[in-house]
CSV table of C-alpha atoms in Angstrom, one decimal:
chain,number,residue,atom,x,y,z
A,1,ILE,CA,-14.8,-84.2,-93.1
A,2,LYS,CA,-15.9,-80.7,-92.3
A,3,ALA,CA,-13.0,-78.7,-93.1
A,4,TYR,CA,-12.7,-80.6,-96.5
A,5,LYS,CA,-16.3,-81.5,-97.5
A,6,SER,CA,-15.8,-78.0,-99.8
A,7,ALA,CA,-12.8,-79.6,-101.5
A,8,VAL,CA,-14.1,-83.2,-101.8
A,9,GLU,CA,-17.5,-81.3,-104.1
A,10,THR,CA,-15.2,-79.5,-106.2
A,11,VAL,CA,-13.2,-82.4,-107.1
A,12,VAL,CA,-16.7,-84.5,-107.5
A,13,ASP,CA,-18.1,-81.6,-109.5
A,14,SER,CA,-14.8,-82.4,-111.8
A,15,LEU,CA,-15.5,-85.9,-112.5
A,16,GLU,CA,-19.2,-84.9,-113.7
A,17,GLN,CA,-18.0,-82.3,-116.5
A,18,PRO,CA,-17.6,-84.1,-119.8
A,19,LEU,CA,-14.2,-85.5,-121.0
A,20,PRO,CA,-12.8,-82.9,-123.7
A,21,GLN,CA,-12.9,-84.2,-127.4
A,22,GLY,CA,-9.6,-86.7,-128.0
A,23,ALA,CA,-9.2,-87.5,-124.4
A,24,PHE,CA,-8.5,-91.2,-124.8
A,25,ALA,CA,-6.6,-90.6,-128.3
A,26,THR,CA,-3.4,-91.9,-128.9
A,27,ILE,CA,-0.9,-89.0,-128.1
A,28,PRO,CA,0.4,-88.2,-131.5
A,29,THR,CA,3.4,-87.8,-133.5
A,30,PRO,CA,5.1,-84.2,-131.3
A,31,LEU,CA,4.5,-81.8,-134.1
A,32,SER,CA,7.9,-80.6,-135.4
A,33,LEU,CA,8.9,-76.7,-135.6
A,34,GLN,CA,10.9,-75.4,-138.6
A,35,GLN,CA,11.0,-72.0,-138.0
A,36,GLN,CA,9.2,-70.0,-135.9
A,37,ILE,CA,6.5,-69.8,-133.1
A,38,ARG,CA,4.6,-66.7,-133.2
A,39,PHE,CA,2.2,-64.3,-131.3
A,40,GLU,CA,-0.1,-62.4,-133.0
A,41,ARG,CA,-2.1,-59.4,-131.3
A,42,VAL,CA,-3.1,-61.9,-128.6
A,43,GLY,CA,-5.5,-61.3,-125.7
A,44,PHE,CA,-6.7,-63.1,-122.8
A,45,SER,CA,-8.7,-62.7,-119.9
A,46,TYR,CA,-10.0,-65.8,-117.4
A,47,GLY,CA,-14.0,-65.8,-117.8
A,48,SER,CA,-15.9,-63.2,-120.3
A,49,GLY,CA,-16.3,-60.7,-117.4
A,50,GLY,CA,-12.5,-60.7,-116.4
A,51,PRO,CA,-10.4,-58.2,-116.5
A,52,GLN,CA,-7.7,-58.6,-119.7
A,53,VAL,CA,-4.2,-60.6,-118.6
A,54,LEU,CA,-2.6,-60.2,-121.6
A,55,ASP,CA,-3.7,-57.3,-124.2
A,56,GLN,CA,-2.1,-57.6,-128.2
A,57,LEU,CA,0.8,-59.6,-127.2
A,58,SER,CA,3.1,-59.9,-130.6
A,59,PHE,CA,6.0,-61.3,-130.6
A,60,GLU,CA,8.1,-64.4,-132.4
A,61,ILE,CA,10.8,-67.3,-130.8
A,62,LYS,CA,12.7,-68.4,-133.8
A,63,LYS,CA,13.5,-72.0,-133.7
A,64,GLY,CA,16.9,-72.6,-132.0
A,65,GLU,CA,16.6,-69.8,-130.0
A,66,ARG,CA,17.2,-69.2,-126.2
A,67,VAL,CA,14.5,-66.8,-125.1
A,68,GLY,CA,14.2,-65.0,-121.6
A,69,LEU,CA,10.9,-63.8,-120.3
A,70,ILE,CA,10.7,-61.3,-117.6
A,71,GLY,CA,8.5,-59.0,-116.0
A,72,SER,CA,7.2,-58.1,-112.4
A,73,THR,CA,4.8,-60.1,-110.8
A,74,GLY,CA,1.4,-59.9,-112.8
A,75,SER,CA,2.7,-58.8,-115.7
A,76,GLY,CA,1.9,-61.4,-117.9
A,77,LYS,CA,4.3,-63.9,-117.8
A,78,SER,CA,2.9,-67.5,-116.7
A,79,THR,CA,-0.1,-66.8,-118.3
A,80,THR,CA,1.7,-66.5,-121.8
A,81,VAL,CA,3.6,-69.5,-120.9
A,82,ASP,CA,0.7,-71.5,-120.6
A,83,LEU,CA,-0.4,-69.8,-124.0
A,84,LEU,CA,2.2,-71.1,-125.4
A,85,MET,CA,2.3,-75.0,-124.4
A,86,GLY,CA,-1.6,-75.0,-125.6
A,87,LEU,CA,-2.9,-75.4,-122.2
A,88,LEU,CA,-5.4,-72.0,-122.3
A,89,GLU,CA,-6.5,-70.3,-125.7
A,90,PRO,CA,-6.2,-66.9,-126.6
A,91,SER,CA,-9.4,-64.3,-126.7
A,92,SER,CA,-8.4,-62.4,-129.1
A,93,GLY,CA,-5.7,-62.8,-131.8
A,94,GLN,CA,-3.8,-66.6,-132.8
A,95,ILE,CA,-0.5,-68.2,-131.5
A,96,THR,CA,0.8,-70.0,-134.8
A,97,VAL,CA,3.6,-72.7,-135.4
A,98,ASP,CA,5.3,-72.3,-138.5
A,99,GLY,CA,2.5,-70.3,-139.9
A,100,SER,CA,-0.5,-72.4,-139.0
A,101,SER,CA,-2.8,-72.0,-135.4
A,102,ILE,CA,-2.4,-74.6,-132.9
A,103,HIS,CA,-6.2,-73.8,-132.3
A,104,SER,CA,-7.7,-74.7,-135.5
A,105,HIS,CA,-11.1,-76.4,-135.3
A,106,LYS,CA,-10.5,-77.8,-138.7
A,107,GLU,CA,-7.2,-79.5,-137.4
A,108,PRO,CA,-7.8,-80.3,-133.5
A,109,GLU,CA,-4.7,-83.3,-133.7
A,110,ARG,CA,-2.7,-80.3,-134.3
A,111,LEU,CA,-2.9,-78.8,-130.5
A,112,LEU,CA,-2.2,-82.2,-128.8
A,113,ALA,CA,1.2,-83.0,-131.3
A,114,TRP,CA,2.0,-79.3,-129.9
A,115,ARG,CA,1.7,-80.2,-126.1
A,116,ALA,CA,3.6,-83.7,-127.2
A,117,ALA,CA,6.1,-81.1,-128.4
A,118,ILE,CA,7.0,-79.7,-125.5
A,119,ALA,CA,8.7,-80.1,-122.2
A,120,HIS,CA,8.2,-78.5,-119.2
A,121,VAL,CA,10.4,-77.6,-116.3
A,122,PRO,CA,7.5,-75.9,-113.1
A,123,GLN,CA,9.0,-74.5,-109.7
A,124,MET,CA,7.6,-77.2,-107.9
A,125,ILE,CA,8.7,-80.2,-109.2
A,126,TYR,CA,6.1,-83.3,-108.5
A,127,LEU,CA,8.4,-86.1,-107.7
A,128,ALA,CA,6.8,-89.8,-106.9
A,129,ASP,CA,8.5,-92.4,-104.2
A,130,ARG,CA,10.1,-93.9,-106.6
A,131,SER,CA,13.8,-94.2,-108.1
A,132,ILE,CA,15.8,-91.2,-109.4
A,133,ALA,CA,15.7,-93.2,-113.1
A,134,GLU,CA,12.1,-93.5,-112.9
A,135,ASN,CA,11.5,-89.8,-111.8
A,136,ILE,CA,13.4,-88.8,-114.4
A,137,ALA,CA,11.7,-91.1,-117.1
A,138,PHE,CA,8.4,-90.1,-115.7
A,139,GLY,CA,5.5,-91.7,-116.9
A,140,VAL,CA,7.6,-94.5,-118.6
A,141,ALA,CA,7.2,-97.9,-117.5
A,142,ALA,CA,10.2,-99.6,-115.7
A,143,ALA,CA,10.5,-102.2,-118.4
A,144,GLU,CA,10.9,-99.9,-121.3
A,145,LEU,CA,13.1,-97.0,-119.6
A,146,ASP,CA,16.3,-96.3,-121.2
A,147,LEU,CA,19.1,-95.9,-118.6
A,148,GLU,CA,21.4,-94.6,-120.9
A,149,ARG,CA,18.9,-91.7,-122.2
A,150,VAL,CA,18.6,-91.3,-118.4
A,151,LYS,CA,22.5,-90.6,-117.5
A,152,LEU,CA,22.4,-88.2,-120.5
A,153,ALA,CA,19.7,-86.5,-118.9
A,154,ALA,CA,21.2,-86.0,-115.5
A,155,GLN,CA,24.7,-85.3,-116.8
A,156,GLN,CA,23.1,-82.7,-118.8
A,157,ALA,CA,21.4,-81.5,-115.7
A,158,GLN,CA,24.5,-81.2,-113.4
A,159,ILE,CA,22.9,-84.1,-111.0
A,160,ALA,CA,24.2,-87.1,-112.2
A,161,GLU,CA,27.7,-86.8,-109.8
A,162,PHE,CA,25.4,-86.5,-106.8
A,163,ILE,CA,23.4,-89.7,-108.3
A,164,GLN,CA,26.3,-91.8,-108.9
A,165,SER,CA,27.7,-90.9,-105.3
A,166,SER,CA,24.3,-92.3,-103.7
A,167,PRO,CA,24.6,-96.0,-102.6
A,168,ARG,CA,22.3,-97.1,-105.1
A,169,GLY,CA,22.8,-94.9,-107.7
A,170,TYR,CA,20.4,-94.5,-110.2
A,171,LYS,CA,17.9,-97.0,-108.0
A,172,THR,CA,17.8,-94.8,-105.0
A,173,PHE,CA,14.2,-94.2,-103.5
A,174,VAL,CA,13.7,-90.4,-103.8
A,175,GLY,CA,11.0,-90.7,-100.7
A,176,GLU,CA,7.5,-88.9,-100.7
A,177,ARG,CA,7.5,-85.9,-103.0
A,178,GLY,CA,11.5,-86.1,-103.2
A,179,ILE,CA,11.7,-85.5,-99.0
A,180,ARG,CA,15.3,-87.5,-99.0
A,181,LEU,CA,16.4,-84.7,-101.7
A,182,SER,CA,17.5,-81.1,-101.2
A,183,GLY,CA,15.6,-78.4,-103.1
A,184,GLY,CA,18.5,-77.6,-105.4
A,185,GLN,CA,18.4,-81.4,-106.4
A,186,ARG,CA,14.6,-82.1,-106.7
A,187,GLN,CA,14.8,-78.8,-108.8
A,188,ARG,CA,17.8,-80.3,-111.3
A,189,ILE,CA,15.6,-83.7,-111.2
A,190,GLY,CA,13.1,-81.7,-113.0
A,191,ILE,CA,15.0,-80.7,-115.6
A,192,ALA,CA,16.7,-84.1,-116.1
A,193,ARG,CA,13.2,-85.4,-116.6
A,194,ALA,CA,12.3,-82.9,-119.5
A,195,LEU,CA,15.4,-83.3,-121.0
A,196,TYR,CA,15.2,-87.0,-121.2
A,197,LYS,CA,12.0,-86.0,-123.3
A,198,GLN,CA,13.9,-85.1,-126.0
A,199,ALA,CA,11.2,-82.4,-126.8
A,200,SER,CA,11.6,-79.8,-129.5
A,201,VAL,CA,10.4,-77.0,-127.2
A,202,LEU,CA,11.5,-76.9,-123.3
A,203,VAL,CA,9.9,-74.8,-121.1
A,204,PHE,CA,11.8,-73.5,-117.6
A,205,ASP,CA,9.3,-71.6,-115.2
A,206,GLU,CA,11.3,-70.4,-112.6
A,207,ALA,CA,13.2,-73.6,-112.8
A,208,THR,CA,16.7,-72.5,-111.3
A,209,SER,CA,14.8,-70.6,-108.6
A,210,ALA,CA,16.3,-73.6,-106.0
A,211,LEU,CA,19.7,-73.6,-107.4
A,212,ASP,CA,22.7,-71.7,-105.9
A,213,ASN,CA,24.2,-69.3,-108.2
A,214,ALA,CA,27.1,-71.6,-109.0
A,215,THR,CA,25.3,-75.1,-109.9
A,216,GLU,CA,23.2,-72.3,-112.1
A,217,ALA,CA,26.0,-71.0,-113.7
A,218,ALA,CA,27.1,-74.5,-114.6
A,219,LEU,CA,23.7,-76.0,-115.8
A,220,MET,CA,22.9,-72.5,-118.0
A,221,GLU,CA,26.3,-73.3,-119.8
A,222,ALA,CA,25.1,-77.0,-120.3
A,223,ILE,CA,21.6,-75.7,-121.8
A,224,GLU,CA,23.5,-73.5,-123.8
A,225,GLY,CA,25.9,-76.7,-125.3
A,226,LEU,CA,22.4,-78.2,-126.2
A,227,SER,CA,21.4,-78.8,-129.8
A,228,ARG,CA,20.0,-75.7,-131.7
A,229,GLU,CA,17.7,-78.1,-133.0
A,230,LEU,CA,15.8,-77.2,-129.4
A,231,THR,CA,14.0,-73.9,-128.7
A,232,ILE,CA,14.4,-72.6,-125.0
A,233,VAL,CA,11.9,-70.2,-123.4
A,234,MET,CA,12.8,-69.1,-119.8
A,235,ILE,CA,10.5,-67.5,-117.2
A,236,ALA,CA,12.9,-65.8,-114.8
A,237,HIS,CA,13.0,-63.0,-111.8
A,238,ARG,CA,16.8,-63.3,-111.2
A,239,LEU,CA,18.4,-61.2,-114.3
A,240,SER,CA,21.8,-64.0,-113.9
A,241,THR,CA,19.7,-66.8,-115.2
A,242,VAL,CA,19.2,-65.3,-118.8
A,243,GLN,CA,22.1,-63.6,-119.5
A,244,ARG,CA,23.0,-66.5,-121.8
A,245,CYS,CA,20.0,-66.0,-123.6
A,246,ASP,CA,19.4,-65.0,-127.2
A,247,ARG,CA,17.3,-62.0,-127.0
A,248,VAL,CA,15.0,-61.5,-123.0
A,249,ILE,CA,11.0,-60.1,-123.7
A,250,GLU,CA,10.4,-58.0,-121.1
A,251,LEU,CA,6.5,-58.0,-120.2
A,252,GLU,CA,4.9,-54.8,-118.4
A,253,GLY,CA,0.7,-54.8,-118.0
A,254,GLY,CA,0.4,-57.9,-120.5
A,255,THR,CA,1.8,-56.1,-123.2
A,256,VAL,CA,5.8,-56.3,-124.5
A,257,ARG,CA,7.3,-53.5,-123.0
A,258,ARG,CA,10.6,-54.4,-125.1
A,259,ILE,CA,12.4,-57.2,-126.6
A,260,VAL,CA,16.6,-56.5,-126.0
A,261,LYS,CA,20.1,-58.7,-125.5
A,262,PRO,CA,20.8,-59.9,-122.2
A,263,ALA,CA,23.9,-57.3,-122.5
A,264,ASP,CA,21.4,-54.7,-122.2
A,265,LEU,CA,19.9,-55.8,-119.4
A,266,ASN,CA,21.1,-52.7,-117.7
A,267,LEU,CA,18.5,-50.5,-119.6
A,268,LEU,CA,15.6,-51.9,-118.3
A,269,ALA,CA,15.2,-49.3,-115.6
């Protein structure tokens, strides 16, 4: 009890915080990306007295592009993605979607609509002790689950063959936190979950790090074959992950070092 006292106090303090405006609002219609996402001289620091994590960050992502985000640890990749997804608000500058800020105080619902348009695949995938199908359609009531859509997402994520070979197929339970699955299988279910959402922007945060080279190559080929209506941003440490991207943005010290084609990655010395 003593060991967890600090954690309990933190949780209790959090529960006593006032809820943000619109916390119980109906999930809005996802914002449709028509042209581009733009970072305009974006700066960010954690806390008023903290150091600048991002400084005058400017770049553009066009609709339908596959963009890789690379850089050393501490370069600002994860913070940039959190800002892109609307989880953080810039300390300076602005982030616009089709020319309008996602943090407009006149249109607070715009931020919620933008978040609804994004699917995120993190490094660590949370899996509930439910069936594979329910984990792919995560958050959807079992009665409303679209099995054909689940199967399509699983096929695109290169996990369908494994599921079909399991004794109960898509009804197979994954165990607590996916303990019955390998790391690569958990990761592919996470990717299938994002594809099931049918979002307009897909963000991969080191999402292929647990996959072997052959599976990663097959998955990236499947991703490349997805509709160009879908915009994809991927953080990667392995350069093989971004080889099929249209452009690669390298960050250094919270700024853009350079933006290149994947073919020029060997010049990133």
